[in-house]
Amino acid sequence: MDTTMNSNIAANIRTQRLASLIPMLSQMIPDHAILSEPEQLKAYECDAFTTMRQMPLLTVLPDTIEQVQHVMRCCHALDIPVVARGAGTGLTAGSMPVENGVLLGMNKFDKIHDIDLHNRSAWIDPGVRNQAVSDATAPYNLYFAPDPSSQLACSVGGNVAENAGGVHCLKYGLTVHNILELDVITIEGERITIGGQALDAAGYDLLALMTGSEGLLGIIVGIRVKLLAKPASARVLLAAFATIEDAGNAIAEIIGAGIIPAGLEMIDQKGIQAIEALMHAGYPVNAAAVVICELDGSVKEVEDELNSVLTILHRLNASDIQISTNEAESKRIWAARKAAFPALACLAPDNYVMDGTIPRRALAQVWTKINLLADEYQLLVVNVFHAGDGNMHPSILFDSSDEDQHKRATELGTRILELCVQVGGTISGEHGIGLEKINQMCLQFTNNEISQFHALKSAFDSKALLNPGKQIPTLARCTEFHSMHIHNGEMPFPHLERF
Amino acid sequence: MDTTMNSNIAANIRTQRLASLIPMLSQMIPDHAILSEPEQLKAYECDAFTTMRQMPLLTVLPDTIEQVQHVMRCCHALDIPVVARGAGTGLTAGSMPVENGVLLGMNKFDKIHDIDLHNRSAWIDPGVRNQAVSDATAPYNLYFAPDPSSQLACSVGGNVAENAGGVHCLKYGLTVHNILELDVITIEGERITIGGQALDAAGYDLLALMTGSEGLLGIIVGIRVKLLAKPASARVLLAAFATIEDAGNAIAEIIGAGIIPAGLEMIDQKGIQAIEALMHAGYPVNAAAVVICELDGSVKEVEDELNSVLTILHRLNASDIQISTNEAESKRIWAARKAAFPALACLAPDNYVMDGTIPRRALAQVWTKINLLADEYQLLVVNVFHAGDGNMHPSILFDSSDEDQHKRATELGTRILELCVQVGGTISGEHGIGLEKINQMCLQFTNNEISQFHALKSAFDSKALLNPGKQIPTLARCTEFHSMHIHNGEMPFPHLERF
């Protein structure tokens, strides 16, 4: 009865909003750029976190900044929520529509406007694909550093919204470290420019604030990305270990030696076996773990560092060491690593990828605890992760058609994130919060801190129309989460050391 | 008459505030930590921008976080402004007291609490001196990268508040790139923790927002700084050029070759001569400009890069090339550069140091225009600057006891900053805005952008009690500035290319 009433109310709101919004939008937006048929809207009901879905009221596909401003002004005037969407490759339901809200597709903004070789930057549209930037700048021996696994498809606007990382962010930073300037449209339809070409900009650091704000503060319509020179030399090294501890120590010692590899990854035995079954890349299937380490820089620098890394690996009983001697061999090693997710898809229909980040010191300990938790919940968890920066990506494999499995996977995910928080880490390394981890924000932050986030959100969007309900939980939600919590607020491993 | 009335009103407010504030503060702050005598307060009336002065109502010197919280709660309850102060070495009157406001001295927070070798970080008090961090971590071969010229005296809390840089920030970043976590007390007296040990933190990037916010958003009471490994090798190279253009091209080509020097500086002829007269460091006094370039990294890497830099320098007709072969020689070259400001003090009683930053491409052009402006205003301007990141520090030399000279110096400063904005640069590279450049914020930002800054400030400090009047101008002030502007809003060089 309640459900019927709610859905009746929702249907009424829908009718009213469509009636007022469409004529207003049409003053500036051509009809073909306003999608309202269910079969058109279906394509926009989720991002890559496919277990949560919601149809939007409308999808609008503007192709000029003025049109974006118009959409914002209409929605602001009529109090209609707006969710922006790039390529829809997000992993946390961050660009999932909200009920009876507008979905703003930024796909048509796909131009690279200017490549500035002197200042090593390019001014690009938000809908430009990540890989397309590096492709366009390759003739000048330049590239855009952030390289999320989805880089063939994902848009740079989405990278900014999520502050995306990738295997090379250990050395070259996250998206926030690789952009210089943004053009943003506020919910009132005003255009503001933040950041600049200088190392530091005057005033508050709105560039960093906007980066990673998941569409809650404004709509990104232009991006000046930083371009880096391709290193003269890059070599990839793969090593096998008989124990997790030795592999974890290898990571710690490489970093401890003052080396910052371009990438430093770790895969556990289940991951190795799954990848090898799919890719036949020559990964050592009997190892407890493999470490992949990429070194780049000048030829001599790479030689120097390679020798230091080899010394460490030998001391820690590494075996089956493979070292690439050319680009093709490097690509072979990386291609297998990058195929980890397709490989895991062969093991189970669903994969709940966690994105917790922990202090490097805690790697071996947390890994052991995750395996204990996996046993407790009777689920397979595979660890394939960016070990160099402590960004773990444990994959919980399950079958969502089995309701009990689905429930167990969700609970296990929560406990793994609790574990990350407990050792001094964070619930999100590079995927963002979206809706997926909104409850876990209550673990990470105090009520004071969450209130400060809300005050800040309100400074940009006082009516809370931009991507509402995502990223920052209400205090009421946190109270409910803490009260319903399976451990009654106790940490899962009360005696665990905080690093 | 008006002035007398105003000063009477101010005196009344003073009496009232003292009467209500002192008993309330005394509930938690010991008497000796509350300074109210004029001779005690005199020491706090200005920072290193000594031409602006203001006595505070009181100076409070807390030594626990609870005391800071108490001061905040008292001031919040009584609507009394608070200005925080570290070592008082700021260059923009950022920590100058406001009339009838509290000056919160953070000097007693001077402990290094924890050096974490595994995570390469240290948890420190805000009043710890910048150099003290590197001194304490030197036994572990680690250091804190930001190195402002005042590093012997300035506090890390102040570095965070101003997002300080230094000669090495080209390669190692500004303060924001070298801190991980902050403990902050809000104006309501709440304690919040922002950032974390992971590469990225969940939620909005409050760490970047707080860094460089000049005491307007909260009081920093704890800092986790990042520590870097000292490079195995570092060599410093000095080269002379017969023309500014060749020197500027050398900067551009070194960066263009993909080399990121640890430092890359440029000094003009007047600067060289002043430094040489004081330091006798062997600088070539007949050169139009010298470039100083430091390369660091592994031994082989430095050798590689040194050869590439030498090739560029020779092609651009550099002469008198000196290359350090040991640490003592490196220090000699740097010591002379770091003595630039004492050297300039021998030329004129006052030095108005500008902090504009421009795209590197514009260096030679802007330098020429600055010299034209210097002639127009009949003042000596010396250029000693961080050329690698485009951070210019033109020094306007004058005598403030000559009112006309003082006026000309101020106007010339404004025009130089306009020039920086016009070529696509910014009015502040590393010194902050404070009161000194508050008018120039109106040149840098549109009213929409300034309004956004105010909304954000209000989200942290709705009563505008934290360092009011600094950093972000009111819109009314901008309207007045634009209307009074000596060029009626016209850019000084209307045909100048924007880079």
PDB file of C-alpha atoms in Angstrom, chain B residues 44-56 82-85 88 92-99 102-103 434-435 467-468 470:
ATOM      1  CA  TYR B  44      52.577  41.067  17.043  1.00  0.00           C
ATOM      2  CA  GLU B  45      51.478  44.125  15.099  1.00  0.00           C
ATOM      3  CA  CYS B  46      52.884  43.056  11.718  1.00  0.00           C
ATOM      4  CA  ASP B  47      54.465  40.187   9.812  1.00  0.00           C
ATOM      5  CA  ALA B  48      57.423  40.600   7.438  1.00  0.00           C
ATOM      6  CA  PHE B  49      55.316  42.959   5.289  1.00  0.00           C
ATOM      7  CA  THR B  50      56.269  45.716   7.671  1.00  0.00           C
ATOM      8  CA  THR B  51      54.588  48.647   5.961  1.00  0.00           C
ATOM      9  CA  MET B  52      51.197  47.571   7.326  1.00  0.00           C
ATOM     10  CA  ARG B  53      50.667  47.413  11.079  1.00  0.00           C
ATOM     11  CA  GLN B  54      47.775  46.916  13.480  1.00  0.00           C
ATOM     12  CA  MET B  55      47.768  46.256  17.218  1.00  0.00           C
ATOM     13  CA  PRO B  56      45.604  43.307  18.307  1.00  0.00           C
ATOM     14  CA  VAL B  82      40.743  35.727  15.387  1.00  0.00           C
ATOM     15  CA  VAL B  83      43.963  35.880  13.404  1.00  0.00           C
ATOM     16  CA  ALA B  84      46.396  32.956  13.688  1.00  0.00           C
ATOM     17  CA  ARG B  85      50.121  33.552  13.494  1.00  0.00           C
ATOM     18  CA  GLY B  88      55.345  35.952  11.471  1.00  0.00           C
ATOM     19  CA  THR B  92      51.683  39.815   2.540  1.00  0.00           C
ATOM     20  CA  ALA B  93      50.352  41.006   5.934  1.00  0.00           C
ATOM     21  CA  GLY B  94      48.403  37.753   6.138  1.00  0.00           C
ATOM     22  CA  SER B  95      48.951  37.395   9.879  1.00  0.00           C
ATOM     23  CA  MET B  96      48.664  41.083  10.678  1.00  0.00           C
ATOM     24  CA  PRO B  97      46.060  41.450  13.455  1.00  0.00           C
ATOM     25  CA  VAL B  98      42.646  42.950  12.759  1.00  0.00           C
ATOM     26  CA  GLU B  99      41.416  45.845  14.845  1.00  0.00           C
ATOM     27  CA  VAL B 102      42.485  38.279  18.985  1.00  0.00           C
ATOM     28  CA  LEU B 103      45.937  37.318  17.739  1.00  0.00           C
ATOM     29  CA  GLY B 434      46.942  38.570   2.638  1.00  0.00           C
ATOM     30  CA  LEU B 435      46.114  42.237   2.607  1.00  0.00           C
ATOM     31  CA  ASN B 467      41.208  36.466   9.606  1.00  0.00           C
ATOM     32  CA  PRO B 468      38.480  38.718   8.177  1.00  0.00           C
ATOM     33  CA  LYS B 470      42.210  39.129   4.084  1.00  0.00           C
TER      34      LYS B 470
END
